[in-house]
Protein backbone atom coordinates (compact mmCIF):
# COMPACT_ATOMS: atom_id res chain seq x y z
CA UNK A 1 0.00 0.00 0.00
CA UNK A 2 1.27 3.45 -0.85
CA UNK A 3 1.90 5.59 2.23
CA UNK A 4 0.35 8.49 0.32
CA UNK A 5 -3.10 6.90 0.75
CA UNK A 6 -2.76 7.02 4.53
CA UNK A 7 -1.28 10.54 4.45
CA UNK A 8 -4.22 11.76 2.35
CA UNK A 9 -6.76 10.30 4.75
CA UNK A 10 -4.92 11.93 7.66
CA UNK A 11 -5.11 15.25 5.84
CA UNK A 12 -8.85 14.91 5.34
CA UNK A 13 -9.31 13.88 8.96
CA UNK A 14 -7.72 17.12 10.08
CA UNK A 15 -9.95 19.06 7.74
CA UNK A 16 -13.30 17.44 8.66
CA UNK A 17 -12.92 16.18 12.23
CA UNK A 18 -16.26 14.46 11.63
CA UNK A 19 -15.70 11.05 13.06
CA UNK A 20 -18.34 9.30 10.99
CA UNK A 21 -16.81 10.51 7.76
CA UNK A 22 -13.24 9.73 8.51
CA UNK A 23 -14.10 6.33 9.95
CA UNK A 24 -15.45 5.46 6.51
CA UNK A 25 -12.30 6.76 4.84
CA UNK A 26 -10.04 4.77 7.13
CA UNK A 27 -12.23 1.69 6.69
CA UNK A 28 -11.65 1.83 2.93
CA UNK A 29 -7.91 1.76 3.59
CA UNK A 30 -8.21 -1.34 5.76
CA UNK A 31 -10.45 -3.01 3.20
CA UNK A 32 -7.80 -2.36 0.54
CA UNK A 33 -4.82 -3.47 2.66
CA UNK A 34 -3.07 -6.80 2.19
CA UNK A 35 -3.30 -9.10 5.25
CA UNK A 36 0.42 -8.55 5.84
CA UNK A 37 -0.12 -4.77 6.04
CA UNK A 38 -3.05 -4.67 8.44
CA UNK A 39 -1.03 -4.78 11.66
CA UNK A 40 1.28 -1.95 10.63
CA UNK A 41 -1.62 0.08 9.30
CA UNK A 42 -3.47 -0.23 12.61
CA UNK A 43 -0.43 0.95 14.57
CA UNK A 44 0.29 3.88 12.28
CA UNK A 45 -3.36 5.01 12.35
CA UNK A 46 -2.94 5.06 16.08
CA UNK A 47 0.30 7.07 15.87
CA UNK A 48 2.39 4.24 17.37
CA UNK A 49 4.81 1.56 16.15
CA UNK A 50 4.01 -1.05 18.78
CA UNK A 51 1.69 -1.11 21.79
CA UNK A 52 2.76 1.14 24.64
CA UNK A 53 3.78 -1.76 26.90
CA UNK A 54 6.50 -2.78 24.42
CA UNK A 55 8.28 0.41 25.49
CA UNK A 56 9.11 1.62 21.96
CA UNK A 57 9.04 5.39 21.86
CA UNK A 58 8.64 7.09 18.50
CA UNK A 59 9.24 10.48 20.05
CA UNK A 60 12.17 12.09 18.26
CA UNK A 61 13.22 15.47 19.61
CA UNK A 62 12.68 18.62 17.56
CA UNK A 63 16.42 19.06 17.08
CA UNK A 64 16.89 15.71 15.41
CA UNK A 65 13.89 16.16 13.11
CA UNK A 66 15.14 19.66 12.21
CA UNK A 67 18.47 18.19 11.13
CA UNK A 68 16.76 15.68 8.85
CA UNK A 69 14.56 18.39 7.34
CA UNK A 70 17.62 20.54 6.84
CA UNK A 71 19.48 17.72 5.06
CA UNK A 72 16.64 17.11 2.64
CA UNK A 73 15.50 20.68 2.01
CA UNK A 74 19.01 22.08 1.64
CA UNK A 75 18.16 24.82 4.17
CA UNK A 76 20.23 25.40 7.27
CA UNK A 77 18.94 24.17 10.65
CA UNK A 78 18.51 27.85 11.60
CA UNK A 79 16.24 28.45 8.61
CA UNK A 80 14.23 25.33 9.47
CA UNK A 81 13.84 26.65 13.02
CA UNK A 82 12.61 30.00 11.73
CA UNK A 83 9.86 28.37 9.66
CA UNK A 84 9.03 26.10 12.62
CA UNK A 85 8.62 29.12 14.89
CA UNK A 86 6.43 30.91 12.36
CA UNK A 87 4.20 27.86 11.77
CA UNK A 88 4.16 26.63 15.37
CA UNK A 89 4.32 23.04 14.08
CA UNK A 90 7.34 21.18 12.79
CA UNK A 91 5.27 18.95 10.49
CA UNK A 92 3.89 22.02 8.74
CA UNK A 93 7.35 23.53 8.55
CA UNK A 94 8.59 20.33 6.81
CA UNK A 95 5.64 20.49 4.43
CA UNK A 96 6.42 24.06 3.43
CA UNK A 97 10.16 23.55 3.04
CA UNK A 98 9.80 20.34 1.07
CA UNK A 99 7.11 21.86 -1.10
CA UNK A 100 9.68 24.34 -2.37
CA UNK A 101 12.15 21.51 -2.87
CA UNK A 102 9.81 19.16 -4.78
CA UNK A 103 9.06 21.94 -7.22
CA UNK A 104 12.72 21.72 -8.18
CA UNK A 105 13.33 17.94 -8.19
CA UNK A 106 11.10 15.11 -9.26
CA UNK A 107 13.35 12.24 -8.30
CA UNK A 108 11.32 10.79 -5.41
CA UNK A 109 10.18 7.13 -5.33
CA UNK A 110 6.71 6.30 -4.04
CA UNK A 111 6.90 5.44 -0.35
CA UNK A 112 5.19 2.25 0.75
CA UNK A 113 3.48 1.92 4.12
CA UNK A 114 5.91 -0.90 4.89
CA UNK A 115 8.96 1.24 4.12
CA UNK A 116 7.75 4.09 6.33
CA UNK A 117 6.94 1.73 9.17
CA UNK A 118 10.21 -0.17 8.93
CA UNK A 119 12.36 2.97 8.75
CA UNK A 120 10.53 4.48 11.71
CA UNK A 121 11.06 1.28 13.64
CA UNK A 122 14.77 1.50 12.90
CA UNK A 123 14.73 5.15 14.06
CA UNK A 124 13.00 4.16 17.27
CA UNK A 125 15.32 1.27 18.07
CA UNK A 126 18.70 2.69 16.97
CA UNK A 127 20.95 2.91 20.01
CA UNK A 128 24.59 3.26 21.01
CA UNK A 129 27.44 5.19 19.47
CA UNK A 130 26.48 7.03 16.29
CA UNK A 131 22.79 6.31 16.74
CA UNK A 132 21.84 9.99 16.49
CA UNK A 133 23.41 10.26 13.02
CA UNK A 134 21.72 7.00 12.00
CA UNK A 135 18.36 8.36 13.09
CA UNK A 136 18.87 11.63 11.21
CA UNK A 137 19.78 9.68 8.07
CA UNK A 138 16.91 7.22 8.29
CA UNK A 139 14.43 10.01 8.71
CA UNK A 140 16.02 12.05 5.93
CA UNK A 141 15.79 9.03 3.63
CA UNK A 142 12.03 8.93 4.17
CA UNK A 143 11.63 12.67 3.79
CA UNK A 144 13.61 12.76 0.57
CA UNK A 145 11.11 10.38 -1.02
CA UNK A 146 8.05 11.96 0.57
CA UNK A 147 5.56 14.37 -0.92
CA UNK A 148 5.14 17.55 1.16
CA UNK A 149 1.97 16.17 2.76
CA UNK A 150 3.62 12.82 3.52
CA UNK A 151 6.56 14.69 5.04
CA UNK A 152 4.21 16.55 7.37
CA UNK A 153 2.62 13.29 8.53
CA UNK A 154 5.99 11.57 8.97
CA UNK A 155 7.40 14.43 11.04
CA UNK A 156 4.34 14.47 13.23
CA UNK A 157 4.55 10.71 13.66
CA UNK A 158 8.15 10.82 14.84
CA UNK A 159 7.37 13.62 17.23
CA UNK A 160 4.55 11.54 18.66
CA UNK A 161 2.23 14.43 17.92
CA UNK A 162 -0.10 12.88 15.41
CA UNK A 163 -2.85 14.43 17.43
CA UNK A 164 -5.81 13.58 15.28
CA UNK A 165 -8.92 11.78 16.37
CA UNK A 166 -7.52 8.39 15.48
CA UNK A 167 -7.44 6.99 18.99
CA UNK A 168 -7.87 3.27 19.54
CA UNK A 169 -11.57 3.78 19.75
CA UNK A 170 -11.72 5.09 16.16
CA UNK A 171 -9.51 2.28 14.89
CA UNK A 172 -11.90 -0.24 16.46
CA UNK A 173 -14.89 1.41 14.77
CA UNK A 174 -12.96 1.44 11.54
CA UNK A 175 -12.18 -2.28 11.66
CA UNK A 176 -15.83 -3.11 12.14
CA UNK A 177 -16.94 -0.79 9.33
CA UNK A 178 -14.25 -2.20 7.00
CA UNK A 179 -15.68 -5.73 7.21
CA UNK A 180 -19.29 -5.42 8.28
CA UNK A 181 -20.14 -2.01 6.81
CA UNK A 182 -21.28 -0.81 10.24
CA UNK A 183 -20.21 -0.81 13.89
CA UNK A 184 -21.94 -4.09 14.77
CA UNK A 185 -18.66 -5.93 15.48
CA UNK A 186 -17.24 -3.11 17.55
CA UNK A 187 -18.08 -4.56 20.95
CA UNK A 188 -16.30 -7.84 20.32
CA UNK A 189 -13.29 -6.09 18.81
CA UNK A 190 -13.15 -3.80 21.81
CA UNK A 191 -13.22 -6.73 24.19
CA UNK A 192 -10.22 -8.29 22.44
CA UNK A 193 -8.41 -4.95 22.59
CA UNK A 194 -9.21 -4.43 26.26
CA UNK A 195 -7.79 -7.86 27.03
CA UNK A 196 -4.54 -7.45 25.10
CA UNK A 197 -3.92 -3.67 24.74
CA UNK A 198 -2.68 -4.46 21.23
CA UNK A 199 -4.60 -2.82 18.40
CA UNK A 200 -2.33 -4.44 15.78
CA UNK A 201 -2.96 -7.92 17.14
CA UNK A 202 -6.72 -7.35 17.13
CA UNK A 203 -6.68 -6.01 13.56
CA UNK A 204 -4.54 -8.89 12.34
CA UNK A 205 -6.63 -11.61 14.05
CA UNK A 206 -9.75 -10.02 12.59
CA UNK A 207 -8.44 -9.87 9.04
CA UNK A 208 -6.86 -13.32 9.16
CA UNK A 209 -9.46 -15.30 11.10
CA UNK A 210 -12.62 -13.17 11.06
CA UNK A 211 -14.76 -12.34 14.07
CA UNK A 212 -14.41 -15.94 15.36
CA UNK A 213 -10.69 -15.34 15.66
CA UNK A 214 -11.38 -12.15 17.60
CA UNK A 215 -13.75 -14.00 19.95
CA UNK A 216 -10.97 -16.46 20.75
CA UNK A 217 -8.55 -13.72 21.82
CA UNK A 218 -7.71 -14.21 25.49
CA UNK A 219 -5.40 -12.54 27.98
CA UNK A 220 -1.70 -12.98 27.21
CA UNK A 221 0.83 -12.78 30.04
CA UNK A 222 2.75 -9.47 29.81
CA UNK A 223 0.14 -7.77 27.63
CA UNK A 224 -1.61 -5.46 30.11
CA UNK A 225 -5.38 -5.77 30.46
CA UNK A 226 -7.42 -2.55 30.58
CA UNK A 227 -8.83 -2.28 34.09
CA UNK A 228 -12.47 -2.79 34.95
CA UNK A 229 -13.86 0.35 36.63
CA UNK A 230 -16.55 0.91 39.18
CA UNK A 231 -19.82 2.83 38.95
CA UNK A 232 -21.05 4.90 41.90
CA UNK A 233 -24.25 4.95 43.88
CA UNK A 234 -24.96 7.14 46.90
CA UNK A 235 -25.65 4.43 49.50
CA UNK A 236 -25.91 0.77 50.52
CA UNK A 237 -29.66 0.82 49.93
CA UNK A 238 -29.31 1.93 46.31
CA UNK A 239 -26.56 -0.63 45.69
CA UNK A 240 -28.64 -3.47 47.08
CA UNK A 241 -31.62 -2.38 45.00
CA UNK A 242 -29.45 -2.54 41.90
CA UNK A 243 -27.52 -5.79 42.52
CA UNK A 244 -29.56 -7.76 45.03
CA UNK A 245 -27.42 -10.33 46.87
CA UNK A 246 -23.87 -9.34 46.02
CA UNK A 247 -20.27 -9.53 47.10
CA UNK A 248 -18.59 -6.57 48.76
CA UNK A 249 -14.88 -6.03 49.17
CA UNK A 250 -12.90 -3.48 51.10
CA UNK A 251 -11.84 -0.50 48.95
CA UNK A 252 -8.16 -0.12 49.72
CA UNK A 253 -6.70 3.26 48.88
CA UNK A 254 -3.37 2.60 47.25
CA UNK A 255 -1.93 1.72 43.88
CA UNK A 256 -3.68 -0.65 41.57
CA UNK A 257 -1.24 -3.28 40.37
CA UNK A 258 -1.79 -5.71 37.52
CA UNK A 259 0.60 -8.57 38.13
CA UNK A 260 1.66 -10.93 35.34
CA UNK A 261 3.65 -14.10 35.90
CA UNK A 262 5.00 -16.78 33.62
CA UNK A 263 7.48 -19.15 35.23
CA UNK A 264 9.99 -17.03 37.11
CA UNK A 265 9.30 -13.92 35.05
CA UNK A 266 7.10 -11.38 36.78
CA UNK A 267 5.98 -8.00 35.46
CA UNK A 268 3.86 -5.39 37.20
CA UNK A 269 1.76 -2.84 35.32
CA UNK A 270 0.04 0.30 36.53
CA UNK A 271 -3.57 1.25 36.01
CA UNK A 272 -2.47 2.97 32.81
CA UNK A 273 -0.47 0.03 31.51
CA UNK A 274 3.01 1.34 32.37
CA UNK A 275 5.58 -1.23 33.41
CA UNK A 276 6.43 -0.66 37.09
CA UNK A 277 8.16 -3.94 37.90
CA UNK A 278 11.46 -2.36 38.96
CA UNK A 279 9.68 -0.25 41.59
CA UNK A 280 8.36 -3.21 43.53
CA UNK A 281 11.10 -5.82 44.09
CA UNK A 282 9.36 -6.92 47.31
CA UNK A 283 6.15 -7.68 45.42
CA UNK A 284 8.05 -9.56 42.68
CA UNK A 285 9.67 -11.82 45.29
CA UNK A 286 6.33 -12.42 46.97
CA UNK A 287 4.67 -13.33 43.66
CA UNK A 288 7.28 -16.01 43.03
CA UNK A 289 6.65 -17.45 46.51
CA UNK A 290 2.94 -16.99 46.88
CA UNK A 291 1.36 -17.65 43.50
CA UNK A 292 0.51 -21.28 42.93
CA UNK A 293 0.44 -21.24 39.14
CA UNK A 294 2.96 -21.33 36.34
CA UNK A 295 1.16 -18.55 34.52
CA UNK A 296 -1.20 -16.03 36.06
CA UNK A 297 -2.54 -12.51 35.69
CA UNK A 298 -4.13 -11.00 38.76
CA UNK A 299 -4.92 -7.58 40.18
CA UNK A 300 -4.53 -6.15 43.61
CA UNK A 301 -4.30 -2.88 45.46
CA UNK A 302 -0.88 -2.21 46.99
CA UNK A 303 -0.99 -0.26 50.23
CA UNK A 304 1.86 0.80 52.50
CA UNK A 305 1.22 -0.58 55.95
CA UNK A 306 2.57 0.59 59.28
CA UNK A 307 3.65 -2.57 61.11
CA UNK A 308 3.81 -0.77 64.49
CA UNK A 309 0.38 0.82 64.53
CA UNK A 310 -1.17 -1.86 62.31
CA UNK A 311 -2.81 0.89 60.27
CA UNK A 312 -2.85 1.43 56.55
CA UNK A 313 -0.94 4.46 55.46
CA UNK A 314 -2.64 7.11 53.31
CA UNK A 315 -2.34 7.15 49.53
CA UNK A 316 0.22 9.99 49.69
CA UNK A 317 2.59 7.64 51.55
CA UNK A 318 1.99 4.64 49.30
CA UNK A 319 2.58 6.72 46.17
CA UNK A 320 6.13 7.37 47.39
CA UNK A 321 6.86 3.78 46.36
CA UNK A 322 6.26 4.83 42.75
CA UNK A 323 9.82 6.02 42.14
CA UNK A 324 12.80 5.39 39.91
CA UNK A 325 15.60 5.92 42.42
CA UNK A 326 16.20 4.71 45.96
CA UNK A 327 13.81 1.82 45.34
CA UNK A 328 15.43 -0.62 47.78
CA UNK A 329 15.57 1.77 50.73
CA UNK A 330 11.98 2.89 50.26
CA UNK A 331 10.83 -0.73 50.03
CA UNK A 332 12.33 -1.33 53.49
CA UNK A 333 10.85 1.86 54.92
CA UNK A 334 7.40 1.40 53.41
CA UNK A 335 6.71 -2.31 52.87
CA UNK A 336 3.67 -2.97 50.74
CA UNK A 337 0.74 -5.25 51.29
CA UNK A 338 -1.03 -6.31 48.13
CA UNK A 339 -4.72 -7.01 48.52
CA UNK A 340 -5.55 -9.29 45.59
CA UNK A 341 -9.04 -8.81 44.22
CA UNK A 342 -9.20 -10.31 40.72
CA UNK A 343 -7.78 -13.32 38.89
CA UNK A 344 -8.06 -12.84 35.13
CA UNK A 345 -5.95 -15.61 33.66
CA UNK A 346 -4.44 -18.78 35.01
CA UNK A 347 -2.42 -21.48 33.26
CA UNK A 348 -3.96 -21.04 29.83
CA UNK A 349 -7.48 -20.36 31.11
CA UNK A 350 -9.28 -17.07 30.42
CA UNK A 351 -11.20 -16.23 33.60
CA UNK A 352 -12.55 -12.88 32.43
CA UNK A 353 -15.72 -14.48 31.08
CA UNK A 354 -16.48 -16.33 34.33
CA UNK A 355 -18.81 -14.82 36.95
CA UNK A 356 -17.25 -13.01 39.90
CA UNK A 357 -18.06 -15.85 42.31
CA UNK A 358 -15.97 -18.33 40.28
CA UNK A 359 -13.11 -15.91 39.69
CA UNK A 360 -12.89 -15.18 43.39
CA UNK A 361 -12.89 -18.89 44.28
CA UNK A 362 -10.01 -19.51 41.86
CA UNK A 363 -8.15 -16.47 43.17
CA UNK A 364 -8.42 -17.85 46.70
CA UNK A 365 -7.02 -21.18 45.49
CA UNK A 366 -4.08 -19.59 43.65
CA UNK A 367 -2.79 -17.24 46.36
CA UNK A 368 -0.81 -19.04 49.04
CA UNK A 369 -0.69 -17.54 52.52
CA UNK A 370 2.24 -15.25 53.02
CA UNK A 371 3.35 -11.87 54.26
CA UNK A 372 2.94 -9.62 51.27
CA UNK A 373 -0.01 -10.81 49.22
CA UNK A 374 -3.38 -11.48 50.78
CA UNK A 375 -6.94 -11.56 49.55
CA UNK A 376 -8.99 -8.38 49.70
CA UNK A 377 -11.46 -8.95 52.48
CA UNK A 378 -14.92 -9.72 51.23
CA UNK A 379 -18.41 -10.74 52.29
CA UNK A 380 -21.52 -11.92 50.52
CA UNK A 381 -24.20 -9.39 51.46
CA UNK A 382 -27.74 -10.70 51.67
CA UNK A 383 -29.25 -7.35 52.65
CA UNK A 384 -28.66 -3.62 52.41
CA UNK A 385 -28.07 -3.65 56.15
CA UNK A 386 -25.27 -6.21 55.81
CA UNK A 387 -23.67 -4.04 53.13
CA UNK A 388 -23.92 -0.97 55.35
CA UNK A 389 -22.35 -2.68 58.36
CA UNK A 390 -19.50 -4.04 56.21
CA UNK A 391 -18.99 -0.51 54.92
CA UNK A 392 -18.82 0.87 58.49
CA UNK A 393 -16.38 -1.86 59.48
CA UNK A 394 -14.12 -1.10 56.51
CA UNK A 395 -14.16 2.64 57.14
CA UNK A 396 -13.26 2.18 60.80
CA UNK A 397 -10.36 -0.07 59.73
CA UNK A 398 -9.03 2.92 57.77
CA UNK A 399 -10.24 1.91 54.28
CA UNK A 400 -11.78 4.27 51.77
CA UNK A 401 -15.06 2.38 51.64
CA UNK A 402 -16.26 -0.70 49.79
CA UNK A 403 -16.68 -1.99 46.28
CA UNK A 404 -19.80 -4.06 45.77
CA UNK A 405 -19.50 -6.67 43.03
CA UNK A 406 -22.18 -8.37 40.99
CA UNK A 407 -21.82 -12.10 41.75
CA UNK A 408 -22.77 -13.19 38.25
CA UNK A 409 -20.97 -10.53 36.17
CA UNK A 410 -17.88 -11.24 34.07
CA UNK A 411 -14.78 -9.02 34.39
CA UNK A 412 -15.67 -5.88 32.44
CA UNK A 413 -12.20 -5.00 31.10
CA UNK A 414 -11.72 -1.36 30.13
CA UNK A 415 -15.23 -0.21 31.01
CA UNK A 416 -17.01 1.48 33.90
CA UNK A 417 -20.10 -0.61 34.48
CA UNK A 418 -22.34 -1.46 37.40
CA UNK A 419 -20.71 -4.88 37.73
CA UNK A 420 -18.65 -3.06 40.38
CA UNK A 421 -20.14 -0.24 42.45
CA UNK A 422 -18.05 1.86 44.77
CA UNK A 423 -19.26 3.43 47.97
CA UNK A 424 -16.81 5.78 49.66
CA UNK A 425 -16.82 7.45 53.05
CA UNK A 426 -16.37 10.80 51.28
CA UNK A 427 -19.86 10.39 49.79
CA UNK A 428 -21.24 11.48 53.13
CA UNK A 429 -19.50 14.83 53.03
CA UNK A 430 -19.35 17.75 50.60
CA UNK A 431 -19.46 16.72 46.95
CA UNK A 432 -19.98 12.98 46.65
CA UNK A 433 -16.55 12.25 45.23
CA UNK A 434 -13.41 13.94 44.12
CA UNK A 435 -13.05 14.33 40.37
CA UNK A 436 -10.02 13.47 38.31
CA UNK A 437 -9.68 16.20 35.71
CA UNK A 438 -7.35 16.77 32.79
CA UNK A 439 -5.37 20.00 32.69
CA UNK A 440 -5.99 21.85 29.40
CA UNK A 441 -4.48 25.23 30.28
CA UNK A 442 -3.05 27.33 33.05
CA UNK A 443 -3.12 30.91 34.28
CA UNK A 444 -0.16 33.12 35.01
CA UNK A 445 -0.41 34.24 38.60
CA UNK A 446 -1.52 37.60 39.84
CA UNK A 447 -0.02 39.43 42.82
CA UNK A 448 2.29 37.22 44.88
CA UNK A 449 1.94 34.39 42.44
CA UNK A 450 3.57 36.21 39.52
CA UNK A 451 6.90 35.11 40.95
CA UNK A 452 5.99 31.48 40.17
CA UNK A 453 4.52 32.24 36.74
CA UNK A 454 1.61 30.10 37.82
CA UNK A 455 -1.77 31.12 39.20
CA UNK A 456 -4.09 28.20 38.60
CA UNK A 457 -5.39 25.54 36.24
CA UNK A 458 -8.12 25.20 33.67
CA UNK A 459 -9.38 21.64 34.04
CA UNK A 460 -11.69 19.46 31.99
CA UNK A 461 -13.72 16.27 32.13
CA UNK A 462 -13.45 13.78 29.28
CA UNK A 463 -16.14 13.06 26.66
CA UNK A 464 -15.21 9.66 25.23
CA UNK A 465 -17.82 9.73 22.45
CA UNK A 466 -16.29 12.76 20.77
CA UNK A 467 -12.82 12.27 22.24
CA UNK A 468 -13.08 15.77 23.64
CA UNK A 469 -12.00 17.49 26.85
CA UNK A 470 -14.67 19.89 28.17
CA UNK A 471 -13.88 22.36 30.90
CA UNK A 472 -15.54 22.14 34.29
CA UNK A 473 -13.52 24.47 36.53
CA UNK A 474 -10.68 26.88 37.09
CA UNK A 475 -8.65 25.78 40.09
CA UNK A 476 -6.90 28.46 42.10
CA UNK A 477 -6.54 26.93 45.57
CA UNK A 478 -4.84 23.99 47.19
CA UNK A 479 -1.36 24.57 45.75
CA UNK A 480 1.75 24.80 47.88
CA UNK A 481 4.56 27.04 46.64
CA UNK A 482 6.50 23.90 45.66
CA UNK A 483 3.55 22.67 43.64
CA UNK A 484 3.21 25.99 41.83
CA UNK A 485 6.84 25.85 40.78
CA UNK A 486 6.47 22.23 39.74
CA UNK A 487 3.33 22.94 37.70
CA UNK A 488 4.96 25.88 35.96
CA UNK A 489 7.89 23.67 34.96
CA UNK A 490 5.78 20.67 33.87
CA UNK A 491 3.19 22.67 32.01
CA UNK A 492 5.52 24.99 30.16
CA UNK A 493 7.01 21.88 28.55
CA UNK A 494 3.68 20.97 26.98
CA UNK A 495 2.44 24.45 26.08
CA UNK A 496 0.86 24.88 22.67
CA UNK A 497 0.23 28.10 20.76
CA UNK A 498 -3.48 27.55 20.19
CA UNK A 499 -6.31 25.62 21.76
CA UNK A 500 -5.81 21.90 21.02
CA UNK A 501 -8.48 20.54 18.63
CA UNK A 502 -9.73 18.05 21.19
CA UNK A 503 -10.39 20.72 23.83
CA UNK A 504 -13.79 22.40 24.04
CA UNK A 505 -13.68 25.61 26.05
CA UNK A 506 -15.28 29.03 26.26
CA UNK A 507 -12.65 30.31 28.65
CA UNK A 508 -9.21 31.19 27.35
CA UNK A 509 -6.39 30.53 29.82
CA UNK A 510 -3.07 32.40 29.77
CA UNK A 511 -1.51 29.30 28.18
CA UNK A 512 -3.01 26.25 26.53
CA UNK A 513 -1.36 22.90 27.13
CA UNK A 514 -1.66 19.50 25.46
CA UNK A 515 -4.03 17.37 27.53
CA UNK A 516 -1.59 15.14 29.42
CA UNK A 517 -1.79 15.54 33.20
CA UNK A 518 -4.64 14.55 35.46
CA UNK A 519 -5.35 16.17 38.83
CA UNK A 520 -7.68 15.11 41.60
CA UNK A 521 -10.01 17.93 42.63
CA UNK A 522 -12.54 18.34 45.43
CA UNK A 523 -15.28 20.94 45.48
CA UNK A 524 -18.32 22.01 47.45
CA UNK A 525 -20.84 21.19 44.78
CA UNK A 526 -21.61 21.02 41.09
CA UNK A 527 -23.62 23.90 39.69
CA UNK A 528 -24.91 24.98 36.30
CA UNK A 529 -22.72 27.52 34.56
CA UNK A 530 -22.59 29.33 31.24
CA UNK A 531 -18.79 29.52 31.31
CA UNK A 532 -18.02 25.81 31.20
CA UNK A 533 -18.60 23.34 28.40
CA UNK A 534 -18.89 20.08 30.39
CA UNK A 535 -22.36 18.51 29.85
CA UNK A 536 -23.40 21.64 28.00
CA UNK A 537 -27.01 21.92 26.88
CA UNK A 538 -28.02 25.20 25.25
CA UNK A 539 -25.79 27.73 26.93
CA UNK A 540 -25.55 26.00 30.33
CA UNK A 541 -22.80 23.60 31.28
CA UNK A 542 -21.80 22.09 34.61
CA UNK A 543 -19.09 23.56 36.82
CA UNK A 544 -17.46 22.82 40.15
CA UNK A 545 -18.08 25.34 42.91
CA UNK A 546 -15.03 26.17 45.05
CA UNK A 547 -12.73 23.60 43.47
CA UNK A 548 -9.57 22.73 45.36
CA UNK A 549 -6.51 20.92 44.07
CA UNK A 550 -5.89 17.65 45.95
CA UNK A 551 -3.15 15.80 44.12
CA UNK A 552 -1.55 14.97 40.83
CA UNK A 553 -2.78 11.61 39.51
CA UNK A 554 0.34 10.28 37.85
CA UNK A 555 -1.39 6.91 37.56
CA UNK A 556 -3.99 8.23 35.11
CA UNK A 557 -3.90 9.08 31.40
CA UNK A 558 -5.86 12.12 30.17
CA UNK A 559 -8.56 9.80 28.81
CA UNK A 560 -8.92 8.24 32.28
CA UNK A 561 -10.26 11.52 33.67
CA UNK A 562 -13.76 11.63 35.11
CA UNK A 563 -16.12 11.50 32.14
CA UNK A 564 -18.92 13.93 31.38
CA UNK A 565 -21.43 11.15 32.11
CA UNK A 566 -19.90 10.73 35.56
CA UNK A 567 -20.05 14.48 36.24
CA UNK A 568 -23.73 14.31 35.34
CA UNK A 569 -24.20 11.30 37.66
CA UNK A 570 -22.53 13.17 40.52
CA UNK A 571 -24.70 16.20 39.82
CA UNK A 572 -27.77 13.99 40.01
CA UNK A 573 -26.54 12.20 43.16
CA UNK A 574 -26.12 15.58 44.79
CA UNK A 575 -29.72 16.42 43.84
CA UNK A 576 -30.91 13.17 45.50
CA UNK A 577 -28.93 13.89 48.67
CA UNK A 578 -30.40 17.35 48.95
CA UNK A 579 -33.87 15.99 48.25
P1 LIG B 1 -10.86 6.21 42.69
O1 LIG B 1 -10.18 7.50 42.42
O2 LIG B 1 -12.16 6.32 43.41
O3 LIG B 1 -9.96 5.14 43.22
P2 LIG B 1 -10.64 5.22 40.09
O4 LIG B 1 -11.14 6.03 38.96
O5 LIG B 1 -9.17 5.11 40.28
O6 LIG B 1 -11.37 5.75 41.36
P3 LIG B 1 -12.66 3.32 40.23
O7 LIG B 1 -13.10 2.39 39.22
O8 LIG B 1 -13.53 4.46 40.39
O9 LIG B 1 -11.18 3.77 39.93
O10 LIG B 1 -12.53 2.59 41.60
C1 LIG B 1 -11.92 1.37 41.62
C2 LIG B 1 -10.52 1.53 42.15
O11 LIG B 1 -10.47 1.16 43.51
C3 LIG B 1 -9.62 0.56 41.43
O12 LIG B 1 -9.00 1.20 40.36
C4 LIG B 1 -8.64 0.10 42.48
O13 LIG B 1 -7.46 0.86 42.37
C5 LIG B 1 -9.28 0.46 43.81
N1 LIG B 1 -9.64 -0.71 44.64
C6 LIG B 1 -9.36 -0.81 45.94
N2 LIG B 1 -9.83 -1.96 46.45
C7 LIG B 1 -10.44 -2.61 45.45
C8 LIG B 1 -11.15 -3.85 45.35
N3 LIG B 1 -11.33 -4.64 46.40
N4 LIG B 1 -11.65 -4.20 44.14
C9 LIG B 1 -11.48 -3.40 43.08
N5 LIG B 1 -10.83 -2.22 43.10
C10 LIG B 1 -10.32 -1.82 44.28
JSON list of C-alpha atoms in Angstrom, two decimals, residues 448 451-452 479-486:
[
{"chain": "A", "resi": 448, "resn": "UNK", "atom": "CA", "xyz": [2.29, 37.22, 44.88]},
{"chain": "A", "resi": 451, "resn": "UNK", "atom": "CA", "xyz": [6.90, 35.11, 40.95]},
{"chain": "A", "resi": 452, "resn": "UNK", "atom": "CA", "xyz": [5.99, 31.48, 40.17]},
{"chain": "A", "resi": 479, "resn": "UNK", "atom": "CA", "xyz": [-1.36, 24.57, 45.75]},
{"chain": "A", "resi": 480, "resn": "UNK", "atom": "CA", "xyz": [1.75, 24.80, 47.88]},
{"chain": "A", "resi": 481, "resn": "UNK", "atom": "CA", "xyz": [4.56, 27.04, 46.64]},
{"chain": "A", "resi": 482, "resn": "UNK", "atom": "CA", "xyz": [6.50, 23.90, 45.66]},
{"chain": "A", "resi": 483, "resn": "UNK", "atom": "CA", "xyz": [3.55, 22.67, 43.64]},
{"chain": "A", "resi": 484, "resn": "UNK", "atom": "CA", "xyz": [3.21, 25.99, 41.83]},
{"chain": "A", "resi": 485, "resn": "UNK", "atom": "CA", "xyz": [6.84, 25.85, 40.78]},
{"chain": "A", "resi": 486, "resn": "UNK", "atom": "CA", "xyz": [6.47, 22.23, 39.74]}
]
